PDB file of C-alpha atoms in Angstrom:
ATOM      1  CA  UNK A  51     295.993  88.788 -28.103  1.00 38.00           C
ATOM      2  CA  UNK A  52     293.907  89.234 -24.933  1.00 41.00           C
ATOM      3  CA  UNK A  53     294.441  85.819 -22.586  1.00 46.00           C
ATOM      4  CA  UNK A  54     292.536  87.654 -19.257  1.00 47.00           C
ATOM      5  CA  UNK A  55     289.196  88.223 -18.703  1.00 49.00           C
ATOM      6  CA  UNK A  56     287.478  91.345 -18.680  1.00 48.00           C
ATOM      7  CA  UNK A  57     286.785  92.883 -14.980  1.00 48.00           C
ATOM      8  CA  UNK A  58     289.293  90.722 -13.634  1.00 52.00           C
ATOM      9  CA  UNK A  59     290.529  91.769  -9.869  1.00 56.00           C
ATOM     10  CA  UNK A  60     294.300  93.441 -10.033  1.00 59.00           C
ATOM     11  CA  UNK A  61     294.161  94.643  -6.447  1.00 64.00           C
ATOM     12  CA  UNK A  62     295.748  92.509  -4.448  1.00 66.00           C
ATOM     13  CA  UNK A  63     297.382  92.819  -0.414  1.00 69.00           C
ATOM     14  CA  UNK A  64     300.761  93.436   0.143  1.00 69.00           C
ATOM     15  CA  UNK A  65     302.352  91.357   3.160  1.00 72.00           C
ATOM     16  CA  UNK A  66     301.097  94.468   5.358  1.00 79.00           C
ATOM     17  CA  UNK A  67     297.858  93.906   4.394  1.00 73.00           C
ATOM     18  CA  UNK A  68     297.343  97.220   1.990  1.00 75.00           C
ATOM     19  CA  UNK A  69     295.657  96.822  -1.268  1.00 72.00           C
ATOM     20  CA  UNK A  70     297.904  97.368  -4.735  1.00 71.00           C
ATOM     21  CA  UNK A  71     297.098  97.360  -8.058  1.00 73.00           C
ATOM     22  CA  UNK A  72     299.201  95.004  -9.606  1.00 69.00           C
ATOM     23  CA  UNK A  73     298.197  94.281 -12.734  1.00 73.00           C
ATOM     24  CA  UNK A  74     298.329  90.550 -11.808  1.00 73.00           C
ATOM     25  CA  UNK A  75     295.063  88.426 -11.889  1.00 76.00           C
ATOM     26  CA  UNK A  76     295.245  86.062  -9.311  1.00 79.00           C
ATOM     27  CA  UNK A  77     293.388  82.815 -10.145  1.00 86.00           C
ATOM     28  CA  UNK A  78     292.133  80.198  -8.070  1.00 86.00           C
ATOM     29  CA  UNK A  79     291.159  76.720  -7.750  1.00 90.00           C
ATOM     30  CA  UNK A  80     287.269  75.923  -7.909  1.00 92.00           C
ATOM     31  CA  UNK A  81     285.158  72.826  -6.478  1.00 94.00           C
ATOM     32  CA  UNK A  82     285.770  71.547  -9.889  1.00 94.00           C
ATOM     33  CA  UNK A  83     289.681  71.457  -9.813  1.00 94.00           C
ATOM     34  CA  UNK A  84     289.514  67.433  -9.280  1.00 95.00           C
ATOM     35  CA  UNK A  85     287.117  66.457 -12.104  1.00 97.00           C
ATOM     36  CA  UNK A  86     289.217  68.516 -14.503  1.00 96.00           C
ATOM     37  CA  UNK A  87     292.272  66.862 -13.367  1.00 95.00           C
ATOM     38  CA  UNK A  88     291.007  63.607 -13.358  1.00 94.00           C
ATOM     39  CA  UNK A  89     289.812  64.235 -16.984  1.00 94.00           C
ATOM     40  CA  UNK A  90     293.212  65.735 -18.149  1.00 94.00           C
ATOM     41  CA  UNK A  91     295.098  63.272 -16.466  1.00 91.00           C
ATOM     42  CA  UNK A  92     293.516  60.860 -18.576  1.00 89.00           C
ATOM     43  CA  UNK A  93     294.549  62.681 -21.700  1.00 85.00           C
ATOM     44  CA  UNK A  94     297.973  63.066 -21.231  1.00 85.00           C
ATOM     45  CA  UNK A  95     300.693  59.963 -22.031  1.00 80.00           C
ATOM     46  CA  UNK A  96     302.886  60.276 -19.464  1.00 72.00           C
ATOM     47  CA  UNK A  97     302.423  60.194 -15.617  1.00 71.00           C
ATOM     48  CA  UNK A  98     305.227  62.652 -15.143  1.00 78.00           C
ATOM     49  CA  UNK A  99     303.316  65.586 -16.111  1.00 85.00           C
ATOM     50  CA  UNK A 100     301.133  65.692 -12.792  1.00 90.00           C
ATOM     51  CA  UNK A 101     301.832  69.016 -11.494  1.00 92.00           C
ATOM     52  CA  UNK A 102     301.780  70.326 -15.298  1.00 93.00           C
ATOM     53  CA  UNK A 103     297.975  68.487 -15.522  1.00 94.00           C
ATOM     54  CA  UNK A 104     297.496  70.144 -12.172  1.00 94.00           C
ATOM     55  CA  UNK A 105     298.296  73.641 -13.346  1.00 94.00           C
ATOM     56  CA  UNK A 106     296.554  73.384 -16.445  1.00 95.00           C
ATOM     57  CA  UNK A 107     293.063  72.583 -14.779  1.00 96.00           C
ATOM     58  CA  UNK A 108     293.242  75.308 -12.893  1.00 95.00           C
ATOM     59  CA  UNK A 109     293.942  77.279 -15.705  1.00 95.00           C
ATOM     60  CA  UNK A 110     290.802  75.909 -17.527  1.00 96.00           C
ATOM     61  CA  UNK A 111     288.598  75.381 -14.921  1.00 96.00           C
ATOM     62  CA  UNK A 112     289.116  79.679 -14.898  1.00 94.00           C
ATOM     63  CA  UNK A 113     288.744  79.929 -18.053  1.00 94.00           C
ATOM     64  CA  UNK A 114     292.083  81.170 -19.474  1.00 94.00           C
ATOM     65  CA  UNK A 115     293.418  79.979 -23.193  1.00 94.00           C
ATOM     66  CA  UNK A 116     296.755  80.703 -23.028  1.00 94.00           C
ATOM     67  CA  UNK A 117     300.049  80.332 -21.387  1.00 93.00           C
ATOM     68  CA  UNK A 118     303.579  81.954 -21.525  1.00 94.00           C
ATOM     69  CA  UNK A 119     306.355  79.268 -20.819  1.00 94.00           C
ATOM     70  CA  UNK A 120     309.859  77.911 -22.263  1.00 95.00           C
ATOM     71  CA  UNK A 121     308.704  74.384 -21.585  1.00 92.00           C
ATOM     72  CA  UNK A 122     306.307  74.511 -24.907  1.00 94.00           C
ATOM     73  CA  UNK A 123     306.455  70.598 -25.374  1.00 91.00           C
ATOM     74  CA  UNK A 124     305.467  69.898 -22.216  1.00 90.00           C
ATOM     75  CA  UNK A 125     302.195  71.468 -22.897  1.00 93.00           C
ATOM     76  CA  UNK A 126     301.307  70.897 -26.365  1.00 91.00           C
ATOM     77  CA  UNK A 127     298.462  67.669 -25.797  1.00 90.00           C
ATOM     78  CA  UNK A 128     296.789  70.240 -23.531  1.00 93.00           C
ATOM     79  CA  UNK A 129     294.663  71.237 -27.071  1.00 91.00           C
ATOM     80  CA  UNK A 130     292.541  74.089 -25.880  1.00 93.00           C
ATOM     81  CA  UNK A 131     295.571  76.003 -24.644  1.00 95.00           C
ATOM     82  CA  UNK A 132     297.979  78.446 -27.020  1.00 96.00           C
ATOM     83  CA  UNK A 133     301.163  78.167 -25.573  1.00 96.00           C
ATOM     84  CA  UNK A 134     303.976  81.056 -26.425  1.00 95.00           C
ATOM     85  CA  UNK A 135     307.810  81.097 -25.537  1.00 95.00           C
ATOM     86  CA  UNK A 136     308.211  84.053 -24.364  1.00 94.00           C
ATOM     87  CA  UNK A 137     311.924  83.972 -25.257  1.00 95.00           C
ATOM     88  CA  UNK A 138     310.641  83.964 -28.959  1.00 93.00           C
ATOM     89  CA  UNK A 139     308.606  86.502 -28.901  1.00 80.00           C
TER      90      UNK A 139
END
């Protein structure tokens, strides 16, 4: 299963300033980062979950479908998202 996009930026800046290839996409927030929140946050049934709501709109909001994590519950209302355990795998 392919979670990334295609032509997706893995060279980064080290804390010198060179450029790496790290394999890592890093993802960003976008002007729409507060609607999707808002709209998430409104989904969810619990008020505890903000920085999980946060996360989550970023991740949709740049387009990714999946995420790796051993807190599994904590993201299953977020339906548009496969979530894996990584320790299960």
């Amino acid at each position: 299963m392919i979670w990334v996009r295609k032509n997706f930026c893995t060279k980064n800046k080290d804390s010198t300033g060179n450029t790496i290839n790290t394999g890592v996409m890093i993802i960003y927030q976008h002007e729409t980062q507060l609607q999707t929140f808002l709209n998430l946050l409104s989904s969810v049934t619990t008020r505890k979950k903000v920085f999980d709501v946060a996360l989550v709109a970023t991740l949709k909001d740049n387009n990714i479908k999946g995420i790796y994590t051993v807190n599994v519950a904590d993201f299953k209302e977020f339906e548009f998202l496969e979530i894996r355990n990584p320790l299960n795998i």
